[in-house]
Coordinates of C-alpha atoms in Angstrom, one line a residue:
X1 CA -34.6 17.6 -5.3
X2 CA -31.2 19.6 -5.2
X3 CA -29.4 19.7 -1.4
X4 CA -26.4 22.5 -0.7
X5 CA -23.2 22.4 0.4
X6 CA -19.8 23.6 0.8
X7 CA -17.9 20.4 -0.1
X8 CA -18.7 17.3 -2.0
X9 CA -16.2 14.5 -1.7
X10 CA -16.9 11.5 -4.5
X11 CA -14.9 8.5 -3.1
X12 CA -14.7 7.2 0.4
X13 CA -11.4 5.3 0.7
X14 CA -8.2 7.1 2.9
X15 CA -8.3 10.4 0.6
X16 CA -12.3 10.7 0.4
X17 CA -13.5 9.8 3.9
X18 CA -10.4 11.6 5.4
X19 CA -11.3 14.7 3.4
X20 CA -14.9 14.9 4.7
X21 CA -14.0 14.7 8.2
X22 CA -12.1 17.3 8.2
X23 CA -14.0 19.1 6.6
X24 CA -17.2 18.9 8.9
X25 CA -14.5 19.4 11.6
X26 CA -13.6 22.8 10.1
X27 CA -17.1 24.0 9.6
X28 CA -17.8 23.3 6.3
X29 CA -21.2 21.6 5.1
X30 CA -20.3 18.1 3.9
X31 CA -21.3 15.0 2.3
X32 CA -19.5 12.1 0.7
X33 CA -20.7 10.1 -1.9
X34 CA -19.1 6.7 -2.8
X35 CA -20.4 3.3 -4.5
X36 CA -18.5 0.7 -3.1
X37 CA -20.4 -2.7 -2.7
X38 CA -19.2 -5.3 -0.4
X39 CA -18.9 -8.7 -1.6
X40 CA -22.6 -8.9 -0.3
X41 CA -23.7 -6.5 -2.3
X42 CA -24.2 -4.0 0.5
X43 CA -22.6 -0.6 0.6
X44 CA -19.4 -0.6 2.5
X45 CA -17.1 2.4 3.5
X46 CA -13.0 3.0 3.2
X47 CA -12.5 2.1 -0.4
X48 CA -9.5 -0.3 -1.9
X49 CA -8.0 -0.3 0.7
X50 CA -10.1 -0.9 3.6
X51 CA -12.8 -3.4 1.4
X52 CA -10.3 -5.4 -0.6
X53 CA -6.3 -3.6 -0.1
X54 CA -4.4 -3.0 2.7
X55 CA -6.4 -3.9 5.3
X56 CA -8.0 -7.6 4.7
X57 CA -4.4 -8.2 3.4
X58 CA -2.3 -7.3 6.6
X59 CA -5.2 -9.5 8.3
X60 CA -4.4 -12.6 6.3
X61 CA -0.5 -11.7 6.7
X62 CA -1.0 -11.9 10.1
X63 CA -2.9 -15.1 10.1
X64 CA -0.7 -17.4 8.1
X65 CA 2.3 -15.5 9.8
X66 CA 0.9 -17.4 12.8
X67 CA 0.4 -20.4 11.4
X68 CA 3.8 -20.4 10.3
X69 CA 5.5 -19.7 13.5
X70 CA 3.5 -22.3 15.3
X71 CA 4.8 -24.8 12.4
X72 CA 8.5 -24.0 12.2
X73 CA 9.4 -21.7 15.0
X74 CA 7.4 -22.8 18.5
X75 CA 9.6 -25.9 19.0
X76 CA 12.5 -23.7 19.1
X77 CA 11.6 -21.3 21.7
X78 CA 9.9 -24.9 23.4
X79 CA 6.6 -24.8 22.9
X80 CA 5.1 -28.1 21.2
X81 CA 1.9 -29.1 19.5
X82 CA 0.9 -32.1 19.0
X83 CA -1.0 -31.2 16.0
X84 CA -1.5 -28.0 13.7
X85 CA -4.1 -27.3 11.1
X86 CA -5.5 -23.9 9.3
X87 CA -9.1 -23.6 8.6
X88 CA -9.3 -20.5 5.8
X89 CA -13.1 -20.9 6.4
X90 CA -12.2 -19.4 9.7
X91 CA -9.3 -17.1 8.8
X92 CA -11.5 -15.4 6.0
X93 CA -14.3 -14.7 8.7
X94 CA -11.4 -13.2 11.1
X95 CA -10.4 -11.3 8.1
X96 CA -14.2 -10.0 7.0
X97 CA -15.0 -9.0 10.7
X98 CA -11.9 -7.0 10.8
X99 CA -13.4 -5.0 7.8
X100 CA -16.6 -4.8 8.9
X101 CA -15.6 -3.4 12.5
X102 CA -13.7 -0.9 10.6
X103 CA -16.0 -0.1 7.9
X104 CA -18.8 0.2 10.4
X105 CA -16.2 2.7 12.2
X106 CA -16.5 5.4 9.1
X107 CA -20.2 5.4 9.4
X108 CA -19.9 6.2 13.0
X109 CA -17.2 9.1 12.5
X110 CA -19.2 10.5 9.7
X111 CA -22.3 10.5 12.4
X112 CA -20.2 12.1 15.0
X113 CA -18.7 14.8 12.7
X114 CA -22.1 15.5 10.9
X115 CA -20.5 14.4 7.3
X116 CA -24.0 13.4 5.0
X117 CA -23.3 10.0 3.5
X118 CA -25.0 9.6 0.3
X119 CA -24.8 5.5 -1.6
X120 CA -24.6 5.7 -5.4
X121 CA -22.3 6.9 -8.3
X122 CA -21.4 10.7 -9.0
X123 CA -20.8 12.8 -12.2
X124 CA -20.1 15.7 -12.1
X125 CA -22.0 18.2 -14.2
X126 CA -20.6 21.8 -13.7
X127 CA -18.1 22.9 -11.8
X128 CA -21.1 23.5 -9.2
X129 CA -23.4 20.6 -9.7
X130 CA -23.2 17.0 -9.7
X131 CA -25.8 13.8 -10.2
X132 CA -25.7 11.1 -8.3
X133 CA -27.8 7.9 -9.7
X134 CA -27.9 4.6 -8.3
X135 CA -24.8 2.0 -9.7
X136 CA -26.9 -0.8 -10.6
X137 CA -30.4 0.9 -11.9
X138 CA -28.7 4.0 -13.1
X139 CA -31.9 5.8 -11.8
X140 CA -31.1 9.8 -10.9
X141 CA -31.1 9.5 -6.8
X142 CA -29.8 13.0 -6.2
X143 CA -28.7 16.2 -7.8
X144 CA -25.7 18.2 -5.4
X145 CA -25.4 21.9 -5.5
X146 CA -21.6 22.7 -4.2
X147 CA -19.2 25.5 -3.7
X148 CA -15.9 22.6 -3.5
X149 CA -15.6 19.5 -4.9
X150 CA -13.1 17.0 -4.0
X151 CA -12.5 14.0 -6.7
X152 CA -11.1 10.9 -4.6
X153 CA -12.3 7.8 -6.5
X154 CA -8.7 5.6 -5.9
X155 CA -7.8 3.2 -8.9
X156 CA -8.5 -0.5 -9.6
X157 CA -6.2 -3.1 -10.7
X158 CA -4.8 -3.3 -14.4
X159 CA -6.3 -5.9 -16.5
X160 CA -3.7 -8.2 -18.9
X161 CA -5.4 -9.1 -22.5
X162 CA -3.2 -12.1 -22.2
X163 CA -4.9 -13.5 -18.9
X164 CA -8.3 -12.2 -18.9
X165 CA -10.0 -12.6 -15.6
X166 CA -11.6 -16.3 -15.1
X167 CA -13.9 -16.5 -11.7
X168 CA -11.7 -19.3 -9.4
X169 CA -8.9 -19.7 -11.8
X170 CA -7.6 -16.5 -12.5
X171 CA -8.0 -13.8 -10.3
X172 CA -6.6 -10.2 -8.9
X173 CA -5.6 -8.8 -6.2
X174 CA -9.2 -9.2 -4.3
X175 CA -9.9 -12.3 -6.1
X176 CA -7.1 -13.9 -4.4
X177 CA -7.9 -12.6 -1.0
X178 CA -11.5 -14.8 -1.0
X179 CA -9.9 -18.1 -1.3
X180 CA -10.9 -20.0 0.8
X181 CA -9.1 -23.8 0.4
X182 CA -5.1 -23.3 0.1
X183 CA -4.4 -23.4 -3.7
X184 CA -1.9 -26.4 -4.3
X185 CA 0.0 -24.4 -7.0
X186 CA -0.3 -20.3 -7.3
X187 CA 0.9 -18.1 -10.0
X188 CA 1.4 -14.3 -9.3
X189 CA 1.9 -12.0 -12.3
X190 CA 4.2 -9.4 -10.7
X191 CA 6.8 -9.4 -8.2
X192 CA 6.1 -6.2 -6.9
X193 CA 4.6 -5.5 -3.3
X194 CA 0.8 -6.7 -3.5
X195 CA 2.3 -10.3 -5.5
X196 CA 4.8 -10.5 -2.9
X197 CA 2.4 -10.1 0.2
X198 CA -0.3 -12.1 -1.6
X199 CA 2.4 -14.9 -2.4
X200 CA 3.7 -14.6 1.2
X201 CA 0.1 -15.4 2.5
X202 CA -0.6 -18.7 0.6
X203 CA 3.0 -20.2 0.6
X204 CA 3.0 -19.9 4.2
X205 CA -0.2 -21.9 4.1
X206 CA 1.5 -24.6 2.0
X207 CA 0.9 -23.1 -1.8
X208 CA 3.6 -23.8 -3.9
X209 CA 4.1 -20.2 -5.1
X210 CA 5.8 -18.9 -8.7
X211 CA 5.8 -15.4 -8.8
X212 CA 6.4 -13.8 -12.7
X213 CA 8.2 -10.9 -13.2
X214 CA 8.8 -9.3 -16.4
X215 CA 11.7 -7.1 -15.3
X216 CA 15.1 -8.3 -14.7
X217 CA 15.7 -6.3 -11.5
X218 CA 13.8 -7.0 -8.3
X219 CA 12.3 -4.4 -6.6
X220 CA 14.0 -1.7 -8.1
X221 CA 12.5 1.1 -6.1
X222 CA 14.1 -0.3 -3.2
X223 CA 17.9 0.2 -2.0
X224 CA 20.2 -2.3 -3.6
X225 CA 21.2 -4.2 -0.5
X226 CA 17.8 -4.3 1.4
X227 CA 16.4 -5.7 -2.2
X228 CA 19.0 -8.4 -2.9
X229 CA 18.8 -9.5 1.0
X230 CA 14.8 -9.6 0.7
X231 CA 15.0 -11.7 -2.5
X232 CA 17.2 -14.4 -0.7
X233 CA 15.2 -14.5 1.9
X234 CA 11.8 -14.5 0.5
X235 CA 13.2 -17.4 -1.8
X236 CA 14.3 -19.5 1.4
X237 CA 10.9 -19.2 2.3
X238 CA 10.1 -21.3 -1.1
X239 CA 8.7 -17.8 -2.9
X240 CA 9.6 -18.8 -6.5
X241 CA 10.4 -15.7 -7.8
X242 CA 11.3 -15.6 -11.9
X243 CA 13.0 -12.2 -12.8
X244 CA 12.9 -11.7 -16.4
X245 CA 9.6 -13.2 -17.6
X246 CA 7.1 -11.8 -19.4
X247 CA 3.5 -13.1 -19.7
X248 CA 2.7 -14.3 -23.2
X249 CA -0.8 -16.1 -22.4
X250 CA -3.1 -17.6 -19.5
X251 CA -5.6 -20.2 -20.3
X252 CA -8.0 -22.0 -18.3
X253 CA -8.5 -25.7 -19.2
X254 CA -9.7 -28.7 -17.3
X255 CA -10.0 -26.9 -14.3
X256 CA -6.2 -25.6 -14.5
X257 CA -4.6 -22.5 -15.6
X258 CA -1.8 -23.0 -18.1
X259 CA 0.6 -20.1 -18.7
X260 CA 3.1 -19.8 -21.1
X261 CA 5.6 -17.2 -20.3
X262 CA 9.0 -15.9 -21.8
X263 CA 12.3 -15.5 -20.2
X264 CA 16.1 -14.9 -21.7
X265 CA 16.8 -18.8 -22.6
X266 CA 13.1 -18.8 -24.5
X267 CA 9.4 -19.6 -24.2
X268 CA 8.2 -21.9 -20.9
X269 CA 5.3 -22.7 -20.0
X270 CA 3.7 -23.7 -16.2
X271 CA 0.4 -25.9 -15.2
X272 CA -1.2 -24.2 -11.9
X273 CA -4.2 -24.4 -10.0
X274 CA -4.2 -20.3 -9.8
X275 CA -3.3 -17.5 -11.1
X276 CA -2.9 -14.0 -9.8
X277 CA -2.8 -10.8 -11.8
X278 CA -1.0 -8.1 -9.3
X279 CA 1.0 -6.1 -12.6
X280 CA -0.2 -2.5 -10.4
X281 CA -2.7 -0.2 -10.6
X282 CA -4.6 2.6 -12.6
X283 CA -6.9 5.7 -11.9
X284 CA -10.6 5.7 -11.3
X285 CA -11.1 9.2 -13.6
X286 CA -12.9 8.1 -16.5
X287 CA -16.6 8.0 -15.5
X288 CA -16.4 10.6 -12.8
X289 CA -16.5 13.9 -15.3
X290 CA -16.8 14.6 -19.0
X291 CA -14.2 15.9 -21.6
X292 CA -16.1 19.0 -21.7
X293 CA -15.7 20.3 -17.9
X294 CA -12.4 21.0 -19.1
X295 CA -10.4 19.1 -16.1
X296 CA -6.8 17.8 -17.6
X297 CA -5.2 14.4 -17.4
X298 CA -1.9 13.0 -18.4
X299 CA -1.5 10.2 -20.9
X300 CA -2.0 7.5 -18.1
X301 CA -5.3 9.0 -17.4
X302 CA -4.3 10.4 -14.2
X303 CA -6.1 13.9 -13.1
X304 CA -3.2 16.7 -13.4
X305 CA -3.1 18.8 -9.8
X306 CA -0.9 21.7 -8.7
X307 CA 0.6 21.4 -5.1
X308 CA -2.3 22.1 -3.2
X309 CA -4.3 19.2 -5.2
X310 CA -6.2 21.6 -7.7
X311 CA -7.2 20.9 -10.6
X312 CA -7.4 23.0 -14.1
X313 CA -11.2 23.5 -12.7
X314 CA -10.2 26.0 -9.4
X315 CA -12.8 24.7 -6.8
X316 CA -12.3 21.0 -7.9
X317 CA -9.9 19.3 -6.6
X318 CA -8.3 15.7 -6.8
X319 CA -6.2 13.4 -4.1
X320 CA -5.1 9.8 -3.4
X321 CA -4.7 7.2 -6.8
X322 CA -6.1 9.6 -9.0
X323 CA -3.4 11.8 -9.1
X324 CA 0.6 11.8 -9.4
X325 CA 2.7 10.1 -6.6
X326 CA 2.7 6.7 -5.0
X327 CA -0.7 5.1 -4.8
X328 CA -0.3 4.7 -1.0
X329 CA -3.5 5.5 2.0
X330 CA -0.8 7.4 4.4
X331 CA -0.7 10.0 0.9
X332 CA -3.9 10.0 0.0
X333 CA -5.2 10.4 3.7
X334 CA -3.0 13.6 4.4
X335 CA -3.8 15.3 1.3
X336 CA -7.5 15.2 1.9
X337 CA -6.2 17.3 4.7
X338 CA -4.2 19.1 3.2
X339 CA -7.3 20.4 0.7
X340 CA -9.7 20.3 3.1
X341 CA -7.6 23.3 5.0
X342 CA -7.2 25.0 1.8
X343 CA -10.4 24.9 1.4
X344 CA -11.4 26.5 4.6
X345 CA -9.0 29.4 3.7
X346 CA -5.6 27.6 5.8
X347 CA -2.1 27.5 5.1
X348 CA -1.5 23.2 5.0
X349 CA 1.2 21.8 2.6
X350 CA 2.5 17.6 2.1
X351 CA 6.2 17.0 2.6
X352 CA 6.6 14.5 -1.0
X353 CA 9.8 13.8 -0.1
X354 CA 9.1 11.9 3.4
X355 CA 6.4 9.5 2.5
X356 CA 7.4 6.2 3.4
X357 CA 6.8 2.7 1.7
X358 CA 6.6 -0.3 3.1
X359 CA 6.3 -3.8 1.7
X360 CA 4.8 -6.4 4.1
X361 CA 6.7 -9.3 3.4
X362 CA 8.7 -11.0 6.9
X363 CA 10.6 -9.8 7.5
X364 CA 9.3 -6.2 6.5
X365 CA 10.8 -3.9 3.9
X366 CA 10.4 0.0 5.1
X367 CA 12.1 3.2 3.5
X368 CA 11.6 6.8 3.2
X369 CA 13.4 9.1 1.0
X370 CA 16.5 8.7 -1.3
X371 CA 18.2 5.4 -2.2
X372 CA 22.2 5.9 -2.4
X373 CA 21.6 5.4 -6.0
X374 CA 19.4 8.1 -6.4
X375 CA 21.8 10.2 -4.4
X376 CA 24.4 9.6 -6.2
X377 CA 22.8 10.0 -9.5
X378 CA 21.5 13.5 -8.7
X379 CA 25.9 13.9 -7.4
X380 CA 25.1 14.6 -3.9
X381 CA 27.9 13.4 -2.0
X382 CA 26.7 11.1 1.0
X383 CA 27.4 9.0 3.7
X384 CA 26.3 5.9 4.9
X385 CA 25.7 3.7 8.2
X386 CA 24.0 0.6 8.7
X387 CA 23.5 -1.8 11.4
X388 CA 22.7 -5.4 11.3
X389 CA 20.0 -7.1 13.0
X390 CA 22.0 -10.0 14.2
X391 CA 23.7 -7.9 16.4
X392 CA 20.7 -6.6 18.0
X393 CA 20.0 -8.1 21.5
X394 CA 16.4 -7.5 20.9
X395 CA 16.4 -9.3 17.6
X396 CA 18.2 -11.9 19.0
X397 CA 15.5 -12.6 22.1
X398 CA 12.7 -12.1 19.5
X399 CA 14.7 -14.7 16.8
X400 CA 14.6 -12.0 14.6
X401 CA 18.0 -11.4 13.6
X402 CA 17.5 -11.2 9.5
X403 CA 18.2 -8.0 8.0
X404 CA 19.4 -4.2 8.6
X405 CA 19.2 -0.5 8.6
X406 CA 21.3 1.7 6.3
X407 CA 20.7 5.6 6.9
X408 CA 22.0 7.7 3.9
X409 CA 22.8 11.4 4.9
X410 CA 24.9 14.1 3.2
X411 CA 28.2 14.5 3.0
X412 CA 28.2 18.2 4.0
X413 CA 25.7 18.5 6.3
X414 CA 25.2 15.7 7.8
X415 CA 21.1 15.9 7.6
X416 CA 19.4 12.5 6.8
X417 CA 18.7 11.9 3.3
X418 CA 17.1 8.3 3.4
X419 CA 16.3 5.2 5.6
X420 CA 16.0 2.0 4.4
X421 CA 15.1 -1.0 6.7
X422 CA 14.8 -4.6 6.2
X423 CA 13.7 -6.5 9.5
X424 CA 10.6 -7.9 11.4
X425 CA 8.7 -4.9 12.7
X426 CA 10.1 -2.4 9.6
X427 CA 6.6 -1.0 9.4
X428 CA 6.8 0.5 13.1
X429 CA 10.3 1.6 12.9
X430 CA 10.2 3.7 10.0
X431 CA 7.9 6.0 11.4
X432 CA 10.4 7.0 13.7
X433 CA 12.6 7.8 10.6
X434 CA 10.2 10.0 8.8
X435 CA 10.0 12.4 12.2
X436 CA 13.7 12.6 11.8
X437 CA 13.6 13.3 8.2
X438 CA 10.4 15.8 9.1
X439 CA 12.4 17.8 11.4
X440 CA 15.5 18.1 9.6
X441 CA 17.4 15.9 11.5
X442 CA 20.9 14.7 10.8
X443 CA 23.1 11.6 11.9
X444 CA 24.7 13.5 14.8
X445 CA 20.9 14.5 16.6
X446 CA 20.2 10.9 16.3
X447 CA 23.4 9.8 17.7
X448 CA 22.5 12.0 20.3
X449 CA 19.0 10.5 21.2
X450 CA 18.7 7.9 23.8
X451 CA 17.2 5.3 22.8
X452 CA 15.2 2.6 25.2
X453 CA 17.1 -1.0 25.7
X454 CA 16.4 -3.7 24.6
X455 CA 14.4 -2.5 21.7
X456 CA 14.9 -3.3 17.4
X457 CA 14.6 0.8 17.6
X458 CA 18.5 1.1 19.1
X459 CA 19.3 -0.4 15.3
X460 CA 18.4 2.8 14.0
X461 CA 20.5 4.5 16.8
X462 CA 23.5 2.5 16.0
X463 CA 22.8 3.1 12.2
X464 CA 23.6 6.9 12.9
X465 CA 26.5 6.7 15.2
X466 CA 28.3 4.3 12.6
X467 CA 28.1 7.2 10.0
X468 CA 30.7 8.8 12.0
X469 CA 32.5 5.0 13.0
X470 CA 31.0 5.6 16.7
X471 CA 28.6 2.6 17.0
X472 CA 29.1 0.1 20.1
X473 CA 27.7 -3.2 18.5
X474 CA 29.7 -3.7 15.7
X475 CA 33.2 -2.8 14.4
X476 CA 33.4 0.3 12.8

């Protein structure tokens, strides 16, 4: 049996299900094919991030966040318990209905905007055909005739040779969202955003948490200042975090994993109860097409695209992790818009250089566009403004008072080149930033905004006017 359409999407994380609905939405004949399995064995919708990413991870973040507020920080705003446990039973079933609600949501959108769902894995054939057979049997369930084919099948985690996956000893990055008893001693392998967010989780809990990171610089992508303020304060929280470390092996025995590792004054070795591999993540384009339909990767196996997501092969096209750029949903999401347009014979384009990043650590760590050292490497001349927390009335109210906001524009013209943002609530606020960035907008048109009182918001405002030595809350 062969079925007909305008556009096949493999892959339903943020790129693939994104993709399809707006694609139904703008006439096209679509269906989606992905091969997720829950960990029930039961298809499940949204991909990496929805299944076992961003979403069940924010869930836990949230939960121990709780727990740790009621532990340290009730008494001081006079609330009082006179006892406190966690049961993880219970926060992993929060978690897992959370995903299933959402999950269960895809279905329904693909119902209301007529997008065919079909369970099992792709190949694509021609640049018109593709097979679908079922993941575990392999048996031939479909065969697709298309116009468009969109490739979003994400990326999994990379594997280590030296600390090969052990079921309950060492794990990755959805290994170590199932636990379900608090580990007495955790070991992360990477101090990048998914080891500091899965480390955050479990320490909060009571883990005693080392996190291993080969590189001597701590989150270099990030501006200087918001990096070396996150580090001190991730470490008051008892993160152990080794800069400088390289993984030389991971063993399980008698029930523990014992790691030997390398830093500048020689070889060490730890005893822990778990270990976490969170090193980053590679493309899902290996068993998706053959060598011989003639679409081009790089040397990290990434499919190569042109601006409007294209691939060498004209009507297939590729978005999210499997091509170039941060591997982030907010990307991936808005260019399976972006092609779906194009596809439909629309003019639709993604801004690259206002796509924000944030790190959900507490407090959060949130920017969009150019660090001052990037500036200044590329010789732009700049300014800067920054605020601190501490001197924000809201912040104080909330107890929030870590951190700051540094706004980076040029010299010249005075249009915003960067935000960075360290503080409780980063996430929200750096939206705000990207619609200034968006529309062009320099220091002076924020200056110029009002902004509502209290709010952690009027950090941002003051951020601008101090560009110009005009803030009100601090000395200029």
């Amino acid at each position: 049996m062969s079925l007909t359409y305008d556009v096949a999407i493999i892959g339903a994380g943020p790129a693939g299900y994104v993709a399809a609905i707006r694609c139904a939405q703008l006439g096209l004949k679509t269906v989606c094919v992905d091969e997720w399995l829950n960990h029930k064995g039961e298809p499940s919708l949204g991909g990496t991030c929805l299944n076992v990413g961003c979403i069940p991870s924010k869930a836990l973040l949230e939960s121990s966040h709780l727990y740790q507020q009621a532990d340290i920080n009730f008494e001081h705003h006079g609330i009082s318990l006179s006892s406190l446990a966690i049961n993880v039973g219970a926060m992993q079933d929060r978690k897992n209905q959370v995903v299933t609600d959402l999950t269960q949501g895809i279905e329904s959108l693909f119902k209301a905007n007529n997008v065919d769902l079909i369970h099992g894995r792709a190949k694509i054939i021609t640049e018109n055909t593709i097979k679908i057979v079922h993941r575990k049997t392999r048996k031939k369930i479909e065969k697709l005739t298309v116009d468009n084919i969109i490739i979003a099948t994400g990326s999994s985690p990379v594997r280590m040779q030296q600390a090969m996956l052990a079921d309950d000893f060492i794990l990755d990055s959805a290994g170590a969202l199932e636990l379900t008893e608090v580990p007495e001693r955790l070991g992360i392998i990477g101090a990048g955003a998914i080891g500091l967010e899965l480390g955050s989780v479990w320490s909060r809990l009571g883990s005693q948490v080392v996190l291993f990171e080969a590189m001597q610089d701590f989150l270099p992508m990030v501006d200087a200042k918001l990096a070396n303020l996150a580090k001190r304060q991730l470490k008051k929280q008892s993160l152990d975090i080794r800069l400088g470390s390289r993984l030389i092996s991971a063993k399980v025995k008698n029930k523990k994993v014992h790691v030997v590792y390398e830093d500048k004054s020689g070889e060490k070795s730890e005893v822990l109860d778990k270990l976490v591999i969170a090193v980053g993540r590679k493309p899902n384009s290996d068993r998706v097409f053959g060598e011989e339909l003639g679409i081009e990767r790089d040397e990290r196996r990434f499919v190569l695209v042109n601006d409007r997501c294209q691939t060498s092969v004209p009507h297939i096209f590729a978005i999210g992790d499997v091509v170039r750029g941060p591997m982030l949903a907010h990307k991936a999401s808005e260019e399976g818009v972006m092609v779906a347009e194009h596809i439909a014979g629309n003019h639709a384009e993604v801004n690259y250089d206002v796509i924000p990043s944030v790190i959900y650590t507490h407090p959060e760590i949130a920017w969009v566009g150019k660090t001052e050292a990037e500036c200044k490497a590329a010789g732009i001349r700049i300014q800067v403004g920054s605020f601190p927390f501490v001197a924000s009335g809201r912040a104080r109210a909330m107890a929030e008072t870590e951190g700051l906001v540094r706004i980076i524009t040029d010299a010249e013209t005075d249009r915003v080149l960067g935000v960075h943002i360290f503080s409780a609530q980063a996430s929200e606020l750096i939206a705000q930033a990207v619609l200034m960035m968006e529309m062009q907008a320099t220091a002076e048109d924020i200056a110029l905004t009002m902004f509502a009182h209290p709010t952690l918001s009027e950090a941002l405002h003051e951020a601008a006017l101090s560009i110009h030595d005009r803030a009100i809350h601090i000395k200029n």
